[in-house]
Short mmCIF file of C-alpha atoms in Angstrom, two decimals:
data_model
loop_
_atom_site.label_atom_id
_atom_site.label_comp_id
_atom_site.label_asym_id
_atom_site.label_seq_id
_atom_site.Cartn_x
_atom_site.Cartn_y
_atom_site.Cartn_z
CA MET A 1 -192.56 35.23 -24.77
CA ARG A 2 -192.29 32.95 -27.82
CA SER A 3 -188.91 34.54 -28.72
CA LEU A 4 -187.61 33.93 -25.19
CA ALA A 5 -188.66 30.27 -25.32
CA ARG A 6 -186.97 29.88 -28.70
CA CYS A 7 -183.69 31.32 -27.29
CA VAL A 8 -183.77 28.99 -24.27
CA LEU A 9 -184.40 26.02 -26.59
CA VAL A 10 -181.46 26.99 -28.82
CA LEU A 11 -179.17 27.23 -25.79
CA LEU A 12 -180.24 23.81 -24.55
CA VAL A 13 -179.73 22.22 -27.97
CA CYS A 14 -176.26 23.78 -28.33
CA SER A 15 -175.25 22.73 -24.84
CA LEU A 16 -176.39 19.14 -25.43
CA ALA A 17 -174.60 19.07 -28.77
CA LEU A 18 -171.33 20.23 -27.20
CA THR A 19 -171.62 17.72 -24.38
CA TRP A 20 -172.43 14.87 -26.79
CA ALA A 21 -169.50 15.79 -29.04
CA SER A 22 -167.14 15.80 -26.07
CA LEU A 23 -168.41 12.46 -24.80
CA ALA A 24 -168.19 10.97 -28.28
CA ALA A 25 -164.52 11.99 -28.43
CA ALA A 26 -163.73 10.04 -25.26
CA ALA A 27 -162.40 6.59 -25.92
CA PRO A 28 -163.38 3.62 -23.70
CA GLY A 29 -161.47 3.56 -20.43
CA GLU A 30 -161.04 7.32 -20.27
CA SER A 31 -162.45 9.38 -17.42
CA CYS A 32 -164.13 12.68 -18.25
CA GLU A 33 -165.20 15.50 -16.00
CA GLY A 34 -167.31 18.50 -16.90
CA ALA A 35 -167.34 22.03 -15.58
CA GLY A 36 -168.90 25.36 -16.39
CA ASP A 37 -172.39 26.77 -16.72
CA LEU A 38 -175.06 26.11 -19.32
CA GLY A 39 -173.41 28.16 -22.02
CA ALA A 40 -169.78 27.25 -21.30
CA THR A 41 -169.66 23.57 -20.45
CA HIS A 42 -166.30 21.95 -21.17
CA TRP A 43 -164.99 18.44 -20.71
CA ARG A 44 -161.53 17.08 -20.15
CA CYS A 45 -160.68 13.40 -20.47
CA ILE A 46 -157.99 11.68 -18.43
CA LYS A 47 -155.88 8.76 -19.61
CA SER A 48 -153.94 6.46 -17.34
CA GLY A 49 -150.21 5.95 -17.78
CA SER A 50 -150.67 2.79 -19.84
CA GLU A 51 -153.25 4.52 -22.07
CA THR A 52 -150.93 7.50 -22.50
CA ASN A 53 -148.03 5.26 -23.51
CA GLY A 54 -150.34 3.37 -25.85
CA TYR A 55 -151.48 6.58 -27.53
CA ILE A 56 -147.89 7.76 -28.00
CA ALA A 57 -146.88 4.37 -29.41
CA GLU A 58 -149.72 4.53 -31.94
CA HIS A 59 -148.66 8.04 -33.00
CA SER A 60 -144.90 7.50 -33.14
CA ASP A 61 -144.60 9.87 -36.09
CA HIS A 62 -145.15 12.74 -33.63
CA THR A 63 -143.14 14.00 -30.65
CA TYR A 64 -144.69 14.46 -27.22
CA SER A 65 -143.93 16.27 -23.98
CA ILE A 66 -145.78 16.67 -20.70
CA ARG A 67 -146.04 19.44 -18.12
CA PRO A 68 -147.67 19.34 -14.66
CA ALA A 69 -151.29 20.53 -14.54
CA CYS A 70 -152.75 22.09 -11.41
CA GLU A 71 -156.27 20.80 -11.90
CA ILE A 72 -158.49 18.76 -14.17
CA GLY A 73 -159.35 20.77 -17.26
CA GLY A 74 -156.99 23.58 -16.29
CA LEU A 75 -154.34 24.83 -18.67
CA ALA A 76 -152.25 26.48 -15.94
CA LEU A 77 -148.89 24.82 -15.30
CA CYS A 78 -147.53 24.37 -11.82
CA ALA A 79 -144.60 22.84 -9.99
CA GLU A 80 -146.88 20.73 -7.79
CA PRO A 81 -149.28 18.81 -10.09
CA GLY A 82 -152.83 18.01 -9.05
CA HIS A 83 -153.75 14.58 -7.71
CA CYS A 84 -155.77 12.21 -9.88
CA ASN A 85 -157.30 8.75 -9.73
CA ILE A 86 -158.59 6.89 -12.76
CA GLU A 87 -160.07 3.45 -12.19
CA GLY A 88 -157.91 2.94 -9.11
CA HIS A 89 -154.81 4.29 -10.85
CA GLU A 90 -153.46 7.06 -8.58
CA GLY A 91 -151.00 9.61 -9.82
CA SER A 92 -150.36 13.23 -10.70
CA LEU A 93 -152.03 15.25 -13.44
CA PHE A 94 -150.20 16.31 -16.62
CA ASN A 95 -151.09 18.13 -19.81
CA VAL A 96 -149.80 16.43 -22.96
CA TYR A 97 -148.27 18.41 -25.85
CA GLU A 98 -147.77 17.21 -29.42
CA ASP A 99 -144.99 18.39 -31.77
CA GLY A 100 -144.17 21.39 -29.57
CA ASN A 101 -147.66 22.85 -29.94
CA PRO A 102 -148.26 25.38 -27.12
CA GLU A 103 -151.83 24.12 -26.74
CA PRO A 104 -152.17 20.73 -25.00
CA LEU A 105 -154.16 17.81 -26.36
CA ALA A 106 -157.83 17.49 -25.42
CA TRP A 107 -157.01 14.94 -22.73
CA GLN A 108 -154.75 14.84 -19.70
CA ALA A 109 -152.54 12.07 -18.34
CA CYS A 110 -152.74 10.60 -14.83
CA LEU A 111 -149.16 9.42 -14.26
CA THR A 112 -147.10 7.96 -11.44
CA ASP A 113 -143.73 9.59 -10.74
CA ASP A 114 -141.94 6.84 -12.67
CA GLU A 115 -144.27 7.19 -15.66
CA ALA A 116 -143.94 10.98 -15.68
CA THR A 117 -140.15 10.82 -15.43
CA HIS A 118 -140.07 8.31 -18.30
CA LEU A 119 -142.13 10.69 -20.44
CA GLY A 120 -139.95 13.68 -19.58
CA GLY A 121 -141.97 15.55 -16.96
CA ILE A 122 -140.84 17.39 -13.82
CA THR A 123 -142.25 15.68 -10.74
CA PRO A 124 -141.78 16.30 -7.01
CA GLY A 125 -139.93 12.97 -6.91
CA ALA A 126 -137.51 14.11 -9.62
CA VAL A 127 -136.83 17.34 -7.70
CA GLU A 128 -136.26 15.42 -4.47
CA HIS A 129 -133.77 13.18 -6.28
CA ALA A 130 -131.92 16.29 -7.49
CA PHE A 131 -131.99 17.69 -3.92
CA GLU A 132 -130.37 14.49 -2.64
CA ARG A 133 -127.63 14.27 -5.28
CA LEU A 134 -126.54 17.93 -5.13
CA ALA A 135 -123.54 18.82 -2.94
CA TRP A 136 -124.61 20.93 0.05
CA PRO A 137 -122.06 22.52 2.40
CA ALA A 138 -120.81 20.64 5.43
CA SER A 139 -120.84 22.79 8.56
CA PRO A 140 -117.43 23.96 9.80
CA LEU A 141 -116.93 23.16 13.49
CA ILE A 142 -115.36 25.86 15.66
CA VAL A 143 -114.02 24.82 19.08
CA GLN A 144 -113.13 27.10 21.98
CA PRO A 145 -110.53 27.21 23.53
CA PRO A 146 -108.81 27.52 20.12
CA LYS A 147 -105.67 25.92 18.69
CA GLY A 148 -106.90 22.35 19.17
CA ARG A 149 -106.47 22.09 22.96
CA THR A 150 -108.93 22.08 25.85
CA LEU A 151 -108.95 21.12 29.51
CA VAL A 152 -110.42 18.09 31.20
CA ASN A 153 -113.53 18.89 33.33
CA PHE A 154 -113.89 22.20 31.50
CA ASP A 155 -116.86 23.58 29.51
CA THR A 156 -115.50 23.32 25.95
CA ASN A 157 -117.53 25.49 23.59
CA PHE A 158 -118.73 24.40 20.13
CA TYR A 159 -120.49 26.30 17.34
CA THR A 160 -120.83 26.54 13.56
CA THR A 161 -121.29 29.46 11.19
CA ASN A 162 -123.45 27.50 8.70
CA THR A 163 -126.84 29.04 9.48
CA THR A 164 -128.20 30.57 6.25
CA PRO A 165 -129.95 28.98 3.22
CA THR A 166 -127.95 27.82 0.21
CA THR A 167 -129.52 27.80 -3.27
CA GLN A 168 -128.56 25.94 -6.42
CA THR A 169 -130.20 25.96 -9.85
CA VAL A 170 -130.44 22.83 -11.98
CA THR A 171 -132.04 22.11 -15.34
CA LEU A 172 -134.68 19.40 -15.32
CA ILE A 173 -136.47 18.51 -18.56
CA GLY A 174 -135.31 21.77 -20.10
CA GLN A 175 -136.62 23.93 -17.24
CA ALA A 176 -134.67 25.86 -14.62
CA VAL A 177 -135.43 24.57 -11.12
CA THR A 178 -134.09 26.45 -8.09
CA ILE A 179 -133.54 24.32 -4.99
CA GLU A 180 -132.93 25.92 -1.61
CA ALA A 181 -131.51 24.08 1.42
CA THR A 182 -131.84 25.59 4.91
CA PRO A 183 -130.03 24.21 8.00
CA THR A 184 -132.66 23.21 10.55
CA GLN A 185 -130.87 20.79 12.88
CA TYR A 186 -127.36 20.00 14.08
CA ARG A 187 -126.03 16.71 15.41
CA TRP A 188 -122.96 17.28 17.59
CA HIS A 189 -120.46 14.44 17.92
CA PHE A 190 -118.02 15.23 20.71
CA GLY A 191 -115.79 12.24 20.04
CA SER A 192 -116.35 10.54 23.38
CA GLY A 193 -118.84 7.91 22.23
CA ALA A 194 -122.47 7.92 21.04
CA GLU A 195 -123.74 8.64 24.56
CA GLY A 196 -122.14 12.06 24.35
CA ASP A 197 -123.85 13.14 21.10
CA LEU A 198 -126.32 16.01 21.14
CA THR A 199 -128.99 17.18 18.64
CA THR A 200 -130.08 20.82 18.61
CA ALA A 201 -131.75 23.39 16.38
CA ASP A 202 -129.20 25.84 17.78
CA PRO A 203 -125.93 26.33 15.84
CA GLY A 204 -124.20 27.43 19.03
CA ALA A 205 -122.37 30.72 19.50
CA ALA A 206 -118.94 32.15 20.18
CA TYR A 207 -117.65 32.84 23.70
CA PRO A 208 -118.97 34.24 26.01
CA ASP A 209 -122.42 33.13 24.78
CA LEU A 210 -121.97 29.43 25.61
CA ARG A 211 -124.93 27.48 24.18
CA VAL A 212 -123.41 24.17 23.07
CA THR A 213 -120.76 22.90 25.49
CA TYR A 214 -119.27 19.60 26.57
CA ARG A 215 -117.05 18.47 29.48
CA TYR A 216 -114.45 15.84 28.71
CA LEU A 217 -113.76 13.63 31.70
CA ARG A 218 -110.53 12.03 30.49
CA VAL A 219 -107.38 13.29 28.86
CA GLY A 220 -106.58 12.18 25.35
CA THR A 221 -107.21 13.07 21.71
CA VAL A 222 -110.76 13.24 20.37
CA GLN A 223 -112.27 14.16 16.98
CA PRO A 224 -115.51 16.13 17.39
CA SER A 225 -117.70 16.99 14.37
CA VAL A 226 -121.14 18.35 13.56
CA ASP A 227 -123.67 16.98 11.03
CA THR A 228 -126.22 19.32 9.44
CA THR A 229 -129.81 18.46 8.52
CA TYR A 230 -131.25 20.53 5.68
CA ALA A 231 -134.89 21.22 4.85
CA GLY A 232 -135.46 21.89 1.17
CA ARG A 233 -137.84 23.77 -1.07
CA TYR A 234 -137.93 24.40 -4.81
CA ARG A 235 -139.53 26.42 -7.56
CA VAL A 236 -139.74 26.05 -11.31
CA GLY A 237 -138.62 29.23 -13.09
CA ASN A 238 -140.05 32.20 -11.20
CA GLY A 239 -143.02 30.20 -9.92
CA PRO A 240 -144.08 29.74 -6.30
CA TRP A 241 -141.98 27.86 -3.77
CA HIS A 242 -142.91 24.28 -2.82
CA ALA A 243 -141.58 22.28 0.12
CA ILE A 244 -139.53 19.11 -0.42
CA PRO A 245 -141.05 16.53 1.96
CA ASN A 246 -137.84 14.80 3.12
CA THR A 247 -134.79 16.31 4.79
CA LEU A 248 -131.14 15.68 3.96
CA THR A 249 -128.22 15.28 6.38
CA VAL A 250 -124.65 16.23 5.50
CA ALA A 251 -121.85 14.89 7.70
CA GLY A 252 -119.26 17.35 8.94
CA ALA A 253 -115.51 16.80 8.86
CA PRO A 254 -113.96 15.90 12.25
CA VAL A 255 -111.38 18.15 13.84
CA ASP A 256 -108.50 17.07 16.09
CA LEU A 257 -108.85 18.16 19.71
CA GLN A 258 -106.42 17.34 22.51
CA VAL A 259 -107.85 17.13 26.02
CA VAL A 260 -105.20 17.89 28.64
CA SER A 261 -105.07 18.31 32.39
CA ALA A 262 -103.94 21.50 34.07
CA THR A 263 -100.95 21.15 36.37
CA PRO A 264 -100.28 23.98 38.88
CA HIS A 265 -96.76 25.40 38.93
CA LEU A 266 -95.29 27.71 41.55
CA VAL A 267 -93.85 30.59 39.59
CA GLY A 268 -93.24 33.31 42.13
CA TYR A 269 -93.81 34.48 45.62
#
């Protein structure tokens, strides 16, 4: 019984010593959180963006990099960093690395997108910016009847073949990021004024499956086109896919279409 009590006392003393050492290492203004059981308690401290920049400025003889962290105290890296809030400072969670050391420092940084980008970290905002500046395909517009002519008061058929995802790989902060854009919506401009425009999730289809049609009421030359709205997602390396919150619309090139009237001719009897 006495031996058991001595063991419990040793465990308590060790645990308190570890906790005290961790707390003593935390500078004023840092936020620490603990996790684990009695024998494996660990602490991680979080610095705000200004504190992180201050630390780096004070240790300018070293080089630093950051990588997104999934959770407080976790070493796992992820494309979608965990959310953090330190003294009203909201941001995303990052591990901080010194001189290329594979093990991060004993504290983590709570950074806004701008702060993280400044320090060289991949953020959802940086990926969205890449999504917006990349060139995605404009949808080709196919009109039936073919050869650039249709009839007045006739169901002219429209469709596009741009229906499958397109992927591009970019390098952000030294890491390969794959961005995928999938057509989700089409805005059809029939060339007869804004009142004639139509928005669908349907890309249309070739004759005889008429799904997107329009009747021109007057003869003349029009320039129909179709705009494509893309939904995006991305992944870092071979990691999991993450959705990009905002969509992107790519305008389609107009095509010339002549609307004519049919005139009956007596050709035989």
